[in-house]
Short mmCIF file of C-alpha atoms in Angstrom, two decimals:
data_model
loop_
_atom_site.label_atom_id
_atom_site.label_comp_id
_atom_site.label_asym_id
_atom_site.label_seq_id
_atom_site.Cartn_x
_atom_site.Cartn_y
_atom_site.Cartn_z
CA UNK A 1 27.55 -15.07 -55.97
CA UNK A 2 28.70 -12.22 -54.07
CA UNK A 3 27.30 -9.03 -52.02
CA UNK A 4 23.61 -8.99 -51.37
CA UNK A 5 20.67 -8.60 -54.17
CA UNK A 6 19.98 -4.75 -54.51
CA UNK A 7 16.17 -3.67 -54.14
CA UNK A 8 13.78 -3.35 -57.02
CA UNK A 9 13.14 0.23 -56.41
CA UNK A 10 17.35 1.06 -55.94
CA UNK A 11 17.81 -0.38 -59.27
CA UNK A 12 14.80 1.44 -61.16
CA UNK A 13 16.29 5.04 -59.84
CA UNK A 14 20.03 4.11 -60.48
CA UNK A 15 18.64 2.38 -64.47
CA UNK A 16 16.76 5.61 -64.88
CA UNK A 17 20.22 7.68 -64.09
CA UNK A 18 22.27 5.95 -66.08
CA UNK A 19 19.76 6.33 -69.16
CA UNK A 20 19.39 10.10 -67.81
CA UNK A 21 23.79 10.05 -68.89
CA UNK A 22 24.21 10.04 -64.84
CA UNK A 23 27.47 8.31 -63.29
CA UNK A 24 26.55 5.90 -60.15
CA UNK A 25 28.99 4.34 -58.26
CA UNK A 26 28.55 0.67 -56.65
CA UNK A 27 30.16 -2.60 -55.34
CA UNK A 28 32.41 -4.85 -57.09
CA UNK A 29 34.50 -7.97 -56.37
CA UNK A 30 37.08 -5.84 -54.65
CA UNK A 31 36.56 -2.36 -54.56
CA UNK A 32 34.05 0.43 -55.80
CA UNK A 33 33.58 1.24 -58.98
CA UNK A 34 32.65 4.25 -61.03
CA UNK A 35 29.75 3.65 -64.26
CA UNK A 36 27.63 4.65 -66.87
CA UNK A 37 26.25 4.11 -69.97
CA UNK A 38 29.01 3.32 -72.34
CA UNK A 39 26.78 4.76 -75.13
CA UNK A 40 26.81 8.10 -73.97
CA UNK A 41 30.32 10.25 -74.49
CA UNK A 42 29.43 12.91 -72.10
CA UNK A 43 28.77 10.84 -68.95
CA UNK A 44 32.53 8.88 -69.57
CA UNK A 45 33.73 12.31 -69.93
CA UNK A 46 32.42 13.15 -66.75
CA UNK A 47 33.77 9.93 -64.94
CA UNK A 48 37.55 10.78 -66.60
CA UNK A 49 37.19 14.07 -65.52
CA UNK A 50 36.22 12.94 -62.04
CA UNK A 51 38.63 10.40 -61.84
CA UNK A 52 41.46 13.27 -63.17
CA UNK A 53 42.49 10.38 -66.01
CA UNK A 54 42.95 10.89 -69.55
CA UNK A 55 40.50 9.18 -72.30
CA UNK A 56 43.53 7.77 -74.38
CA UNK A 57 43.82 4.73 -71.33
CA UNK A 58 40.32 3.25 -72.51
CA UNK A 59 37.98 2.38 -70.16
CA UNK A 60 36.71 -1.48 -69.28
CA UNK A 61 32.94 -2.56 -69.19
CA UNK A 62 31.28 -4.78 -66.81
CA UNK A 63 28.22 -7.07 -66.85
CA UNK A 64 26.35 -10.27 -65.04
CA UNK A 65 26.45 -12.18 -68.15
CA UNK A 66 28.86 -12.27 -71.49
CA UNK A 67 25.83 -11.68 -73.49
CA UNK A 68 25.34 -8.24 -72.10
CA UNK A 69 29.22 -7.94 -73.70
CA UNK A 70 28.43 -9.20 -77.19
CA UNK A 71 27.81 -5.87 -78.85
CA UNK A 72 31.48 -4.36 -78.60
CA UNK A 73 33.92 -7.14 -78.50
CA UNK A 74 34.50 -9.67 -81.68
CA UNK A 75 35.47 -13.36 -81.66
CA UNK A 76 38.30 -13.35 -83.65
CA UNK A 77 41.40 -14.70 -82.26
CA UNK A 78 40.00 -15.89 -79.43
CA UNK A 79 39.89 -19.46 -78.34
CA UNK A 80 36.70 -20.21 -77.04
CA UNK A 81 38.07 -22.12 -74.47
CA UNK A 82 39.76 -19.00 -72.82
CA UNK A 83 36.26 -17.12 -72.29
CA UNK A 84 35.19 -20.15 -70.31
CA UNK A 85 38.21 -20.54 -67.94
CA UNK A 86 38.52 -17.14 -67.04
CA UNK A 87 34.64 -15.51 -66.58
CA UNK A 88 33.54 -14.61 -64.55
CA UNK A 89 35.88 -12.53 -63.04
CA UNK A 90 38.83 -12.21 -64.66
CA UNK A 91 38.76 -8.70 -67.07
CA UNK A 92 39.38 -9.93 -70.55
CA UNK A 93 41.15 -7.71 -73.55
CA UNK A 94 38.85 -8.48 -76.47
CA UNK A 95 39.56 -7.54 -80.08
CA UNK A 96 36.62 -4.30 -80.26
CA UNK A 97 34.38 -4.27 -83.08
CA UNK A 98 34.85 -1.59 -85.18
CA UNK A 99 31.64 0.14 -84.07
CA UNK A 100 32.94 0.28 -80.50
CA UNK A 101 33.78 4.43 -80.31
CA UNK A 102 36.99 5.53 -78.82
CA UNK A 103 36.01 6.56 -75.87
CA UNK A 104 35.04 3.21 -74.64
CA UNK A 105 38.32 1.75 -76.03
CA UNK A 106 40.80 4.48 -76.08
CA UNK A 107 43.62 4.73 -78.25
CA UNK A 108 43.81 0.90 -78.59
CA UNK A 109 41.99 -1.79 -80.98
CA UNK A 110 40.64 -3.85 -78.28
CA UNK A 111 38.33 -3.71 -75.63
CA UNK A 112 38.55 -4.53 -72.06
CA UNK A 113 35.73 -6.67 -70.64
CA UNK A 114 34.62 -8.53 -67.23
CA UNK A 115 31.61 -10.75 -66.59
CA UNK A 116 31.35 -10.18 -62.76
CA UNK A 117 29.55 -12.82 -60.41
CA UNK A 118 28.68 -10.02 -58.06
CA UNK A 119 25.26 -10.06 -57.37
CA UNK A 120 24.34 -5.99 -57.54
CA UNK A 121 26.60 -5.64 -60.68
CA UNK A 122 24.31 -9.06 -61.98
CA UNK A 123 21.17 -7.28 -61.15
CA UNK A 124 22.38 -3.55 -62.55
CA UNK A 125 23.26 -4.42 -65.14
CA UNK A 126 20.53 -7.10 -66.39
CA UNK A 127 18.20 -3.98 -65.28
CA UNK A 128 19.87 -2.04 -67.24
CA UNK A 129 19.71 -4.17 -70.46
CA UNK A 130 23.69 -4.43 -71.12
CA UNK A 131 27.35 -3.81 -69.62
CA UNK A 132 28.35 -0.59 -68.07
CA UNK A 133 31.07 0.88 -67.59
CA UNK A 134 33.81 -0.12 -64.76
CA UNK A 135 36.24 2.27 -63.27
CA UNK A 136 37.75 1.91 -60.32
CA UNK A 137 36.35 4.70 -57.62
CA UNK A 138 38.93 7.07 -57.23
CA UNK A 139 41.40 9.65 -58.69
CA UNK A 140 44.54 9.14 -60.73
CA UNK A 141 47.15 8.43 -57.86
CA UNK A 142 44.53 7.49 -54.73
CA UNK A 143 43.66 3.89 -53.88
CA UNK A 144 40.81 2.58 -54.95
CA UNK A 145 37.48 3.03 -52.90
CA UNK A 146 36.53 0.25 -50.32
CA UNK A 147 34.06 1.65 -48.59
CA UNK A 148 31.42 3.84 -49.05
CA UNK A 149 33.11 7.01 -46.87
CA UNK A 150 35.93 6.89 -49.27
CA UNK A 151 33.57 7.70 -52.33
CA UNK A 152 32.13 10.62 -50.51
CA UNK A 153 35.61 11.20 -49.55
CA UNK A 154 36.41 11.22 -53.00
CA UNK A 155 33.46 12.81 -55.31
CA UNK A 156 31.16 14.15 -52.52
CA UNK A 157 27.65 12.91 -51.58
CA UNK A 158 25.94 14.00 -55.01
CA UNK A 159 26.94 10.26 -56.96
CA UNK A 160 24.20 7.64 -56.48
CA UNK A 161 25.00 4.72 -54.67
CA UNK A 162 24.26 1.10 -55.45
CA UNK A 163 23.77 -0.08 -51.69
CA UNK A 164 25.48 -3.33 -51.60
CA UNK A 165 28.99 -5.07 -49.83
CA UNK A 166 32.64 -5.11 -51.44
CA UNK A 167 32.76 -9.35 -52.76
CA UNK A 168 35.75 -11.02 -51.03
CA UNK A 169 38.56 -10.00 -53.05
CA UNK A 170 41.19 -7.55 -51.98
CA UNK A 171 42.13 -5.40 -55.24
CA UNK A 172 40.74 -4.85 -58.67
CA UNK A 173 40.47 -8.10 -61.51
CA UNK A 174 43.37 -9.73 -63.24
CA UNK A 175 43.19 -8.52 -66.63
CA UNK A 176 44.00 -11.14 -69.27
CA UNK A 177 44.82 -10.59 -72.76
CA UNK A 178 42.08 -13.16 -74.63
CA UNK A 179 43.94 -13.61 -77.28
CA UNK A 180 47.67 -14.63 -76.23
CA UNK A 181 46.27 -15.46 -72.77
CA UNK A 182 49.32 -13.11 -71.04
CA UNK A 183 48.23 -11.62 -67.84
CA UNK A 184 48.70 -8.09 -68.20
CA UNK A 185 47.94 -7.23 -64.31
CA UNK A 186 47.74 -9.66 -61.43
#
């Protein structure tokens, strides 16, 4: 497990935000991401805006456990056996149920999903009751956030913070196409 376990009272505010349609930003594997509540169209519109990135791309969700994933991704296609070798950590492309809206998965048919070992995202989102979603913390063009100066840099001092340490990778997760089992970024 990775990064150190956020506080009880941390994850209560940053829950009751996301519910609220807030965007927090917090630690990953390798570098800071952007969320919210993948139910609620206005807060991703606020991320893309944020971020300067169209909603056509999709956007990818994150969670501590693949059941918190269930609910937009379907089975079909998929050998078991390639959920198991590559979570957690690896981002998997998932055929998307047809409930899952578009602006989760963009103009595409699939979804793009990653069951993190990092132990704030673990305890976010099991507070939170599900996945969130997972951008990486910066604008269209800028690298990625590593450290909390860079997201102030970036958005300002007004996005809540889950306090917790960067894991020990150096750039975002592999993504993996589930079905064919291509990587489609190292």
């Amino acid at each position: 497990m990775l990064g150190r376990h956020p506080r009880r009272q941390e994850l209560r505010q940053l829950v009751a935000h996301l519910r609220r349609g807030g965007v927090i930003a917090y630690p990953t594997e390798g570098v800071w991401g952007l969320g919210c509540d993948p139910r609620q169209r206005r807060a991703l519109r606020r991320i893309l805006h944020l971020k300067k990135r169209p909603q056509y791309q999709g956007v990818l969700l994150i969670a501590g456990r693949s059941s918190e994933t269930s609910r937009y991704w379907s089975e079909a296609g998929v050998p078991a056996a390639r959920l198991a070798e590559y979570w957690p950590g690896t981002t998997l492309v998932l055929p998307a149920r047809p409930q899952v809206p578009v602006w989760i998965r963009g103009r595409h048919h699939s979804v793009a999903v990653r069951v993190s070992q990092h132990l704030g995202v673990c305890a976010l989102t099991r507070a939170f009751g599900g996945a969130i979603v997972s951008t990486s913390a910066n604008r269209a063009g800028q690298q990625p956030a590593r450290d909390l100066r860079t997201i102030r840099r970036y958005f300002g001092a007004h996005i809540p913070v889950l306090h917790a340490r960067l894991g020990g990778q150096r750039r975002p997760s592999r993504i993996v196409d589930a079905r064919s089992g291509q990587i489609l970024r190292r």
